[in-house]
Tab-separated table of C-alpha atoms in Angstrom:
chain	number	residue	atom	x	y	z
A	1	MET	CA	-15.729	4.093	27.508
A	2	PRO	CA	-13.038	3.178	24.914
A	3	PRO	CA	-14.095	3.306	21.263
A	4	LYS	CA	-15.150	0.070	19.601
A	5	TYR	CA	-12.181	-1.457	17.752
A	6	GLU	CA	-11.849	-4.486	15.455
A	7	ASN	CA	-8.753	-5.874	13.766
A	8	HIS	CA	-9.509	-7.207	10.266
A	9	SER	CA	-5.893	-8.059	9.364
A	10	SER	CA	-6.055	-11.829	9.926
A	11	LYS	CA	-6.098	-12.307	6.133
A	12	PHE	CA	-2.535	-10.921	6.047
A	13	LEU	CA	-1.203	-13.353	8.671
A	14	LEU	CA	0.597	-16.349	7.167
A	15	LYS	CA	-0.317	-19.704	8.660
A	16	SER	CA	2.311	-21.635	6.683
A	17	PHE	CA	5.475	-20.731	4.811
A	18	ASP	CA	5.499	-22.713	1.564
A	19	TYR	CA	7.646	-20.963	-1.020
A	20	HIS	CA	7.627	-23.813	-3.565
A	21	LYS	CA	4.441	-22.646	-5.308
A	22	GLN	CA	4.272	-20.738	-8.575
A	23	PHE	CA	3.082	-17.120	-8.622
A	24	SER	CA	0.573	-17.902	-11.378
A	25	HIS	CA	-1.941	-18.986	-8.718
A	26	ILE	CA	-2.313	-15.525	-7.186
A	27	TYR	CA	-2.863	-13.983	-10.639
A	28	ALA	CA	-5.448	-16.657	-11.488
A	29	HIS	CA	-7.358	-16.105	-8.263
A	30	ARG	CA	-7.178	-12.311	-8.637
A	31	LEU	CA	-8.623	-12.498	-12.145
A	32	ALA	CA	-11.309	-15.026	-11.207
A	33	GLU	CA	-12.604	-13.030	-8.235
A	34	MET	CA	-12.389	-9.595	-9.814
A	35	SER	CA	-13.894	-10.784	-13.133
A	36	GLY	CA	-17.119	-11.643	-11.322
A	37	LEU	CA	-17.177	-8.266	-9.577
A	38	LEU	CA	-16.351	-6.364	-12.779
A	39	ALA	CA	-18.924	-8.234	-14.896
A	40	LYS	CA	-21.750	-6.877	-12.702
A	41	ARG	CA	-20.307	-3.363	-12.764
A	42	ALA	CA	-19.780	-3.481	-16.546
A	43	SER	CA	-23.411	-4.482	-17.174
A	44	MET	CA	-24.609	-1.585	-15.018
A	45	HIS	CA	-22.179	0.906	-16.582
A	46	TRP	CA	-22.465	0.026	-20.290
A	47	GLY	CA	-25.823	-1.748	-20.330
A	48	LYS	CA	-26.684	-5.395	-20.927
A	49	ARG	CA	-26.846	-4.997	-24.716
A	50	LEU	CA	-23.043	-5.280	-24.942
A	51	PRO	CA	-21.820	-8.884	-24.689
A	52	ILE	CA	-18.975	-9.802	-22.335
A	53	LYS	CA	-16.604	-12.010	-24.320
A	54	LYS	CA	-13.618	-14.202	-23.561
A	55	LEU	CA	-10.485	-13.430	-25.566
A	56	CYS	CA	-10.681	-16.849	-27.250
A	57	ASP	CA	-14.147	-15.927	-28.598
A	58	LEU	CA	-13.004	-12.731	-30.342
A	59	ARG	CA	-13.050	-12.851	-34.143
A	60	GLU	CA	-11.807	-10.192	-36.537
A	61	ASP	CA	-15.012	-10.530	-38.577
A	62	PHE	CA	-17.043	-9.600	-35.450
A	63	ALA	CA	-17.201	-5.829	-35.977
A	64	GLU	CA	-19.516	-4.982	-33.084
A	65	GLU	CA	-18.734	-3.438	-29.726
A	66	CYS	CA	-18.106	-5.864	-26.878
A	67	ILE	CA	-16.595	-6.033	-23.396
A	68	ILE	CA	-13.536	-8.027	-22.351
A	69	ILE	CA	-12.180	-8.464	-18.826
A	70	GLY	CA	-8.596	-9.299	-17.967
A	71	THR	CA	-5.367	-8.478	-16.188
A	72	ILE	CA	-3.137	-5.702	-17.480
A	73	TYR	CA	0.388	-6.653	-18.455
A	74	LYS	CA	2.789	-3.876	-19.454
A	75	HIS	CA	5.669	-4.909	-21.658
A	76	GLN	CA	8.448	-2.622	-20.397
A	77	ALA	CA	11.894	-2.772	-21.961
A	78	HIS	CA	13.560	-1.145	-18.948
A	79	LYS	CA	11.925	-3.286	-16.260
A	80	PRO	CA	14.310	-5.253	-14.009
A	81	SER	CA	14.838	-8.779	-15.292
A	82	ILE	CA	16.744	-11.744	-13.886
A	83	LEU	CA	17.808	-12.617	-17.450
A	84	LYS	CA	19.377	-9.181	-17.817
A	85	GLU	CA	21.183	-9.635	-14.510
A	86	ILE	CA	22.574	-12.986	-15.670
A	87	SER	CA	23.696	-11.484	-18.975
A	88	GLU	CA	25.443	-8.708	-17.043
A	89	GLU	CA	27.296	-11.276	-14.958
A	90	ASN	CA	28.475	-12.954	-18.153
A	91	GLN	CA	29.333	-9.552	-19.654
A	92	LEU	CA	26.958	-10.077	-22.553
A	93	ALA	CA	24.860	-6.917	-22.415
A	94	PRO	CA	25.460	-4.658	-19.391
A	95	GLN	CA	22.378	-2.708	-18.387
A	96	PRO	CA	22.530	0.680	-16.653
A	97	PRO	CA	20.632	0.634	-13.333
A	98	ARG	CA	17.314	2.493	-13.445
A	99	GLN	CA	15.175	3.769	-10.572
A	100	HIS	CA	12.280	4.501	-12.925
A	101	TYR	CA	11.475	2.181	-15.808
A	102	ALA	CA	8.267	3.569	-17.333
A	103	ASP	CA	8.598	4.625	-20.964
A	104	PRO	CA	6.209	6.122	-23.589
A	105	GLU	CA	6.955	3.069	-25.769
A	106	ASP	CA	5.572	0.594	-23.179
A	107	LYS	CA	3.001	-1.800	-24.657
A	108	VAL	CA	-0.280	-2.527	-22.827
A	109	ILE	CA	-1.575	-6.082	-23.102
A	110	LEU	CA	-4.729	-7.614	-21.604
A	111	GLU	CA	-4.606	-11.234	-20.439
A	112	ASP	CA	-7.298	-13.662	-19.346
A	113	GLU	CA	-7.030	-17.349	-18.412
A	114	LEU	CA	-6.086	-18.489	-21.917
A	115	GLN	CA	-4.966	-15.670	-24.182
A	116	ARG	CA	-3.699	-12.111	-24.441
A	117	ILE	CA	-4.450	-9.182	-26.733
A	118	ARG	CA	-2.751	-5.836	-27.400
A	119	LEU	CA	-4.765	-2.752	-26.387
A	120	PHE	CA	-4.928	0.478	-28.387
A	121	GLY	CA	-7.193	3.505	-28.379
A	122	LYS	CA	-8.475	5.375	-25.338
A	123	ILE	CA	-6.146	4.002	-22.691
A	124	ALA	CA	-3.882	6.007	-20.406
A	125	ALA	CA	-1.045	3.533	-20.905
A	126	GLU	CA	1.475	5.560	-18.930
A	127	GLU	CA	-0.765	5.389	-15.829
A	128	MET	CA	-1.533	1.663	-16.047
A	129	ALA	CA	0.391	-1.002	-14.160
A	130	THR	CA	0.938	-4.721	-14.536
A	131	GLY	CA	-1.443	-6.681	-12.317
A	132	ALA	CA	-4.459	-4.350	-12.367
A	133	VAL	CA	-7.699	-6.049	-13.451
A	134	CYS	CA	-10.075	-4.047	-15.640
A	135	ALA	CA	-12.972	-4.284	-18.087
A	136	VAL	CA	-12.537	-2.619	-21.467
A	137	MET	CA	-15.200	-1.834	-24.037
A	138	GLY	CA	-14.315	-1.602	-27.713
A	139	ILE	CA	-13.992	-3.354	-31.071
A	140	ILE	CA	-11.646	-6.069	-32.332
A	141	GLU	CA	-9.648	-4.916	-35.353
A	142	GLU	CA	-7.389	-6.484	-37.949
A	143	GLY	CA	-4.097	-7.864	-36.774
A	144	GLY	CA	-5.442	-8.955	-33.376
A	145	ARG	CA	-5.678	-5.419	-32.005
A	146	PHE	CA	-8.432	-4.299	-29.649
A	147	ASP	CA	-9.508	-0.677	-30.073
A	148	VAL	CA	-10.532	0.484	-26.590
A	149	GLN	CA	-13.296	3.059	-26.282
A	150	ASP	CA	-13.709	3.003	-22.496
A	151	VAL	CA	-12.069	1.413	-19.431
A	152	LEU	CA	-13.760	0.421	-16.166
A	153	TYR	CA	-12.236	-0.575	-12.824
A	154	TYR	CA	-13.808	-2.103	-9.712
A	155	GLU	CA	-13.370	0.988	-7.506
A	156	SER	CA	-13.062	-0.845	-4.207
A	157	GLY	CA	-16.467	-2.254	-3.435
A	158	PRO	CA	-19.265	-1.249	-1.043
A	159	GLN	CA	-18.789	1.053	1.939
A	160	LYS	CA	-20.610	1.155	5.280
A	161	ALA	CA	-22.317	4.399	6.248
A	162	LEU	CA	-20.761	6.527	8.990
A	163	SER	CA	-23.071	6.482	11.995
A	164	LEU	CA	-21.528	5.788	15.412
A	165	ILE	CA	-19.192	8.752	15.897
A	166	LYS	CA	-20.919	11.612	17.772
A	167	GLU	CA	-17.910	13.782	18.686
A	168	SER	CA	-14.447	14.595	17.353
A	169	LYS	CA	-11.913	11.854	17.965
A	170	LEU	CA	-8.448	11.834	16.443
A	171	LEU	CA	-6.604	9.051	14.645
A	172	VAL	CA	-2.855	9.765	14.622
A	173	LEU	CA	-0.768	8.457	11.697
A	174	ILE	CA	3.021	8.553	11.954
A	175	SER	CA	5.748	6.820	9.932
A	176	GLY	CA	9.486	6.839	9.302
A	177	LEU	CA	10.654	7.309	12.901
A	178	GLU	CA	14.062	5.957	11.760
A	179	GLN	CA	15.413	5.509	15.269
A	180	LEU	CA	18.942	5.005	13.922
A	181	GLN	CA	18.844	8.674	12.829
A	182	SER	CA	16.815	10.022	15.753
A	183	HIS	CA	19.797	11.880	17.245
A	184	HIS	CA	19.092	14.523	14.582
A	185	TYR	CA	15.619	15.311	15.990
A	186	PRO	CA	15.285	14.217	19.664
A	187	ASP	CA	13.426	17.434	20.583
A	188	SER	CA	10.834	16.772	17.865
A	189	LEU	CA	10.050	13.333	19.316
A	190	ASN	CA	9.725	14.884	22.776
A	191	LEU	CA	7.367	17.552	21.414
A	192	PHE	CA	5.274	14.847	19.743
A	193	GLN	CA	5.026	12.923	23.007
A	194	HIS	CA	3.955	16.045	24.933
A	195	TRP	CA	1.317	16.791	22.271
A	196	LEU	CA	0.104	13.195	22.417
A	197	ARG	CA	-0.369	13.550	26.175
A	198	GLY	CA	-2.329	16.771	25.666
A	199	THR	CA	0.247	19.024	27.299
A	200	PHE	CA	-0.170	21.844	24.768
A	201	THR	CA	-3.989	22.052	24.699
A	202	SER	CA	-6.530	23.083	27.284
A	203	VAL	CA	-9.117	20.635	28.587
A	204	LYS	CA	-11.920	22.466	26.717
A	205	THR	CA	-10.260	22.350	23.291
A	206	GLN	CA	-8.600	18.963	23.712
A	207	LYS	CA	-9.791	16.171	21.423
A	208	GLU	CA	-9.391	12.533	22.381
A	209	LYS	CA	-6.657	10.634	20.515
A	210	VAL	CA	-8.261	7.223	20.132
A	211	ARG	CA	-5.393	5.457	18.363
A	212	VAL	CA	-1.857	5.900	17.008
A	213	ILE	CA	-0.730	3.899	13.959
A	214	VAL	CA	3.016	3.723	13.274
A	215	ALA	CA	3.312	2.967	9.547
A	216	GLY	CA	6.728	1.370	9.178
A	217	ASN	CA	10.443	2.266	8.963
A	218	SER	CA	10.623	2.810	12.705
A	219	VAL	CA	14.176	1.477	12.936
A	220	ARG	CA	15.851	2.706	9.758
A	221	GLY	CA	14.930	4.458	6.526
A	222	VAL	CA	17.430	3.027	4.052
A	223	VAL	CA	18.748	-0.483	3.596
A	224	GLU	CA	22.125	0.424	2.083
A	225	ASP	CA	25.042	1.086	4.384
A	226	LYS	CA	28.281	1.976	2.563
A	227	ARG	CA	30.924	0.500	4.880
A	228	VAL	CA	34.309	-0.829	3.829
A	229	THR	CA	33.838	-4.498	4.619
A	230	ALA	CA	30.969	-6.809	5.378
A	231	PHE	CA	32.503	-7.610	8.787
A	232	GLN	CA	32.640	-3.945	9.831
A	233	THR	CA	29.091	-3.413	8.598
A	234	ARG	CA	27.775	-6.368	10.571
A	235	VAL	CA	29.444	-5.425	13.865
A	236	PHE	CA	28.595	-1.743	13.578
A	237	ASP	CA	25.012	-2.397	12.514
A	238	SER	CA	24.239	-4.985	15.179
A	239	LYS	CA	25.305	-2.753	18.064
A	240	GLU	CA	23.566	0.333	16.707
A	241	LEU	CA	20.484	-1.686	15.839
A	242	VAL	CA	20.174	-3.064	19.363
A	243	ASN	CA	20.460	0.445	20.840
A	244	ALA	CA	17.885	1.751	18.363
A	245	MET	CA	15.432	-1.039	19.242
A	246	LYS	CA	15.871	-0.304	22.980
A	247	ALA	CA	15.174	3.396	22.425
A	248	LEU	CA	12.195	2.576	20.227
A	249	ASP	CA	10.835	0.216	22.884
A	250	GLU	CA	11.042	3.020	25.460
A	251	TRP	CA	9.160	5.445	23.218
A	252	PHE	CA	6.471	2.878	22.407
A	253	ALA	CA	6.117	1.939	26.083
A	254	SER	CA	5.645	5.598	26.994
A	255	TRP	CA	3.010	6.159	24.299
A	256	SER	CA	1.207	2.880	25.026
A	257	SER	CA	0.773	3.909	28.644
A	258	PHE	CA	-1.975	6.355	27.683
A	259	VAL	CA	-3.134	5.637	24.084
A	260	PRO	CA	-3.648	2.485	21.943
A	261	LEU	CA	-0.636	1.998	19.650
A	262	ASP	CA	-0.412	-0.178	16.517
A	263	VAL	CA	3.085	-0.753	15.090
A	264	MET	CA	3.514	-1.896	11.480
A	265	PRO	CA	6.801	-3.121	9.946
A	266	GLY	CA	8.272	-1.254	6.969
A	267	ALA	CA	10.558	-1.916	4.017
A	268	CYS	CA	13.746	-1.187	5.997
A	269	ASP	CA	12.762	-2.665	9.362
A	270	PRO	CA	14.047	-6.003	10.759
A	271	ALA	CA	11.068	-7.937	9.415
A	272	ASN	CA	10.320	-10.283	6.516
A	273	PHE	CA	10.870	-8.733	3.097
A	274	MET	CA	7.862	-10.071	1.156
A	275	MET	CA	4.382	-8.595	1.352
A	276	PRO	CA	2.447	-9.032	3.522
A	277	GLN	CA	5.026	-8.247	6.171
A	278	GLN	CA	4.292	-10.147	9.383
A	279	PRO	CA	3.977	-8.358	12.747
A	280	PHE	CA	7.102	-7.778	14.817
A	281	HIS	CA	7.631	-10.411	17.502
A	282	TYR	CA	6.730	-9.027	20.926
A	283	CYS	CA	10.149	-10.031	22.307
A	284	MET	CA	11.555	-7.074	20.334
A	285	PHE	CA	9.583	-4.707	22.598
A	286	PRO	CA	9.817	-6.082	26.161
A	287	LEU	CA	8.762	-2.783	27.798
A	288	ALA	CA	5.951	-1.801	25.426
A	289	GLY	CA	4.708	-5.392	25.224
A	290	ARG	CA	3.573	-5.200	28.862
A	291	TYR	CA	0.825	-2.745	27.979
A	292	GLU	CA	-2.565	-3.888	26.681
A	293	ASN	CA	-2.617	-0.780	24.471
A	294	PHE	CA	0.440	-1.961	22.513
A	295	GLN	CA	-0.060	-4.105	19.441
A	296	CYS	CA	2.215	-5.358	16.653
A	297	VAL	CA	0.265	-5.568	13.393
A	298	PRO	CA	1.060	-6.664	9.813
A	299	ASN	CA	1.718	-4.524	6.760
A	300	PRO	CA	-0.816	-3.994	5.140
A	301	TYR	CA	-3.028	-3.219	8.136
A	302	ASP	CA	-6.842	-3.293	8.149
A	303	CYS	CA	-8.998	-2.317	11.138
A	304	SER	CA	-12.160	-0.472	12.114
A	305	ILE	CA	-12.642	2.154	14.834
A	306	GLU	CA	-16.308	2.749	15.698
A	307	GLU	CA	-17.093	1.004	12.357
A	308	ILE	CA	-14.894	3.468	10.456
A	309	ARG	CA	-12.798	1.242	8.192
A	310	VAL	CA	-9.087	2.097	8.187
A	311	LEU	CA	-6.726	0.504	5.663
A	312	GLY	CA	-3.093	1.274	4.943
A	313	THR	CA	0.437	0.197	4.126
A	314	SER	CA	3.953	1.294	5.003
A	315	GLY	CA	4.368	2.613	1.463
A	316	GLN	CA	6.103	-0.146	-0.533
A	317	ASN	CA	3.121	-0.541	-2.873
A	318	ILE	CA	3.170	3.187	-3.663
A	319	SER	CA	6.924	3.528	-4.232
A	320	ASP	CA	6.910	0.479	-6.528
A	321	LEU	CA	3.964	1.848	-8.511
A	322	LEU	CA	5.754	5.170	-8.996
A	323	ARG	CA	8.741	3.301	-10.444
A	324	SER	CA	6.690	1.391	-13.015
A	325	THR	CA	4.328	4.149	-14.215
A	326	ALA	CA	4.483	7.803	-15.233
A	327	LEU	CA	2.636	8.792	-12.062
A	328	GLU	CA	4.716	11.429	-10.296
A	329	LYS	CA	3.118	11.921	-6.874
A	330	PRO	CA	2.443	9.341	-4.143
A	331	MET	CA	-1.134	10.639	-3.859
A	332	ASP	CA	-1.761	9.822	-7.537
A	333	ALA	CA	-0.538	6.270	-6.972
A	334	LEU	CA	-2.628	5.915	-3.806
A	335	CYS	CA	-5.730	7.027	-5.737
A	336	LYS	CA	-5.001	4.509	-8.493
A	337	THR	CA	-4.759	1.538	-6.126
A	338	LEU	CA	-8.145	2.460	-4.653
A	339	ILE	CA	-9.710	2.832	-8.110
A	340	TRP	CA	-8.208	-0.486	-9.225
A	341	GLY	CA	-9.528	-2.150	-6.063
A	342	HIS	CA	-6.151	-3.669	-5.220
A	343	LEU	CA	-3.538	-2.767	-2.607
A	344	THR	CA	-0.480	-4.120	-4.430
A	345	PRO	CA	-1.212	-4.521	-8.161
A	346	THR	CA	2.504	-4.770	-9.047
A	347	ALA	CA	2.962	-7.782	-6.726
A	348	PRO	CA	4.367	-10.294	-7.476
A	349	ASP	CA	5.720	-8.809	-10.740
A	350	THR	CA	8.068	-6.151	-9.332
A	351	LEU	CA	6.997	-6.099	-5.667
A	352	ALA	CA	7.834	-9.251	-3.721
A	353	CYS	CA	4.893	-11.053	-2.142
A	354	TYR	CA	4.070	-14.473	-0.712
A	355	PRO	CA	3.014	-17.045	-3.371
A	356	TYR	CA	-0.635	-17.491	-2.366
A	357	VAL	CA	-2.447	-20.428	-3.970
A	358	ASP	CA	-6.166	-20.102	-3.246
A	359	THR	CA	-6.600	-16.415	-2.376
A	360	ASP	CA	-5.404	-12.871	-3.032
A	361	PRO	CA	-5.681	-10.987	0.278
A	362	PHE	CA	-4.702	-7.674	-1.337
A	363	ILE	CA	-8.049	-7.215	-3.145
A	364	ILE	CA	-9.931	-4.300	-1.544
A	365	ARG	CA	-13.285	-5.996	-1.016
A	366	GLU	CA	-14.761	-3.265	1.196
A	367	CYS	CA	-14.095	0.401	0.479
A	368	PRO	CA	-12.289	1.983	3.465
A	369	HIS	CA	-13.202	5.337	4.985
A	370	ILE	CA	-9.515	6.113	5.613
A	371	TYR	CA	-6.771	4.801	3.323
A	372	PHE	CA	-3.137	5.689	3.992
A	373	ALA	CA	0.412	5.037	2.849
A	374	GLY	CA	3.401	5.681	5.090
A	375	ASN	CA	6.926	6.973	4.502
A	376	CYS	CA	6.131	9.621	1.900
A	377	ASP	CA	8.474	12.557	1.326
A	378	GLU	CA	5.736	15.017	2.260
A	379	PHE	CA	2.201	15.147	3.626
A	380	SER	CA	-0.773	15.231	1.277
A	381	THR	CA	-4.443	14.341	1.536
A	382	THR	CA	-7.619	14.329	-0.532
A	383	LEU	CA	-11.184	13.013	-0.367
A	384	GLN	CA	-11.807	10.419	-3.073
A	385	LYS	CA	-15.394	9.799	-4.236
A	386	GLY	CA	-16.321	6.447	-5.790
A	387	LEU	CA	-18.829	5.440	-8.462
A	388	ASP	CA	-21.428	4.415	-5.857
A	389	GLY	CA	-21.015	7.459	-3.642
A	390	GLN	CA	-18.205	6.079	-1.480
A	391	LYS	CA	-16.069	8.692	0.256
A	392	THR	CA	-12.536	7.821	1.277
A	393	ARG	CA	-10.008	10.052	3.012
A	394	LEU	CA	-6.646	9.368	1.345
A	395	VAL	CA	-3.550	10.240	3.376
A	396	CYS	CA	0.114	10.228	2.386
A	397	VAL	CA	1.768	10.009	5.810
A	398	PRO	CA	5.069	11.939	5.864
A	399	SER	CA	8.300	10.367	7.062
A	400	PHE	CA	8.918	11.794	10.531
A	401	ALA	CA	12.702	11.638	10.039
A	402	LYS	CA	12.456	13.861	6.941
A	403	THR	CA	9.675	16.264	7.964
A	404	GLN	CA	9.233	15.941	11.763
A	405	SER	CA	5.502	15.882	11.071
A	406	ILE	CA	2.493	13.581	11.405
A	407	ALA	CA	-0.991	13.253	9.898
A	408	VAL	CA	-4.107	13.531	12.070
A	409	VAL	CA	-7.607	12.460	10.954
A	410	ASP	CA	-10.790	13.582	12.741
A	411	LEU	CA	-13.048	10.499	12.763
A	412	LEU	CA	-16.183	12.658	13.037
A	413	THR	CA	-15.656	14.617	9.816
A	414	LEU	CA	-12.808	12.672	8.115
A	415	GLN	CA	-10.946	15.984	7.898
A	416	CYS	CA	-7.174	15.541	7.900
A	417	HIS	CA	-4.282	17.890	8.624
A	418	GLU	CA	-0.548	17.865	9.244
A	419	ILE	CA	1.127	18.786	12.538
A	420	ILE	CA	4.816	19.709	12.469
A	421	PHE	CA	7.054	19.236	15.521
A	422	LYS	CA	10.194	21.089	14.487
A	423	ALA	CA	11.994	22.403	17.536
A	424	GLU	CA	13.662	25.519	16.096
């Protein structure tokens, strides 16, 4: 009997494409929803004796501790800006390109619906990011400064208990197939397929692979292509791209013939650029699309397998967070997004996303059991424990093109390990 499966990603599917709206709506909805969630958590954490105040109610003569809730905004001098780009075009103030724009001098500001205030004190400013909603406890000081004594985040909501799984079943996570570069590692892909079929393990020791999730960048791994002219680039790319898609379709058709397969788009794939990325059209995979096991899903992707909640992205949220903070490892960034209760806190500030009006689908309303990010330079994993006893297996899924490896999670124990398919 196949394991029970549910797709919870409908919230990431766009029903209309209206790009005339302002991005202020998504921030307003994010703050409104998360303020209610954080107010309850703040009362439990700090006690009901401390009042929760709006920024407009703060007075410098009020020298008692209080709680304020708002959205973090980091004033970063090196952050990309359209005004700087325009000034460069007019040769007013050329700016050197930067891949990383966090700086010790960055200022942390808290905003609510009406006002903003500068934060000082016990804040890890270098680890904060624009767009994260938090509650801070402290005292208002002279000059409109707020001296923070403690910071509280939502930490990703309630989590269902694990109950249905009675035996080891494997969830396979793979990313960065980069079919345009696959001629460098054809034997590794063959080895992976043989392993997926169970060729290398005996019947007694074999564990059922219940699902394979392909977390983006299946076609290519980089957007830039340094060719001489645009015409040459277009002709060369189109032919190679078609061949890569045909080869990818054959691989996916082979895998879908014996295991459920979910394919997510990635930053460099032929898909829409803004988050959430919409599923590939099935016409791109005519062979694989014939199988019931094959499914094109959005990025981010949210599902449950035997009531084990699985949530993940193709990695854009993590790479953007690493650019805007002093966090050095993808795992640190993945942990932060779970603690903040938001998949893409830097969207729409530095990560492009659809201008939602009456919702923010990226809020993590239910704490997942497995939370992953694809296209990382190397594999890493940890078990994150929440304030209310939640346990989440965090997985940085390695790029197959770079490492020839995958991540495998045992749904019975939530243990995770890496399997390498190098053919030397």
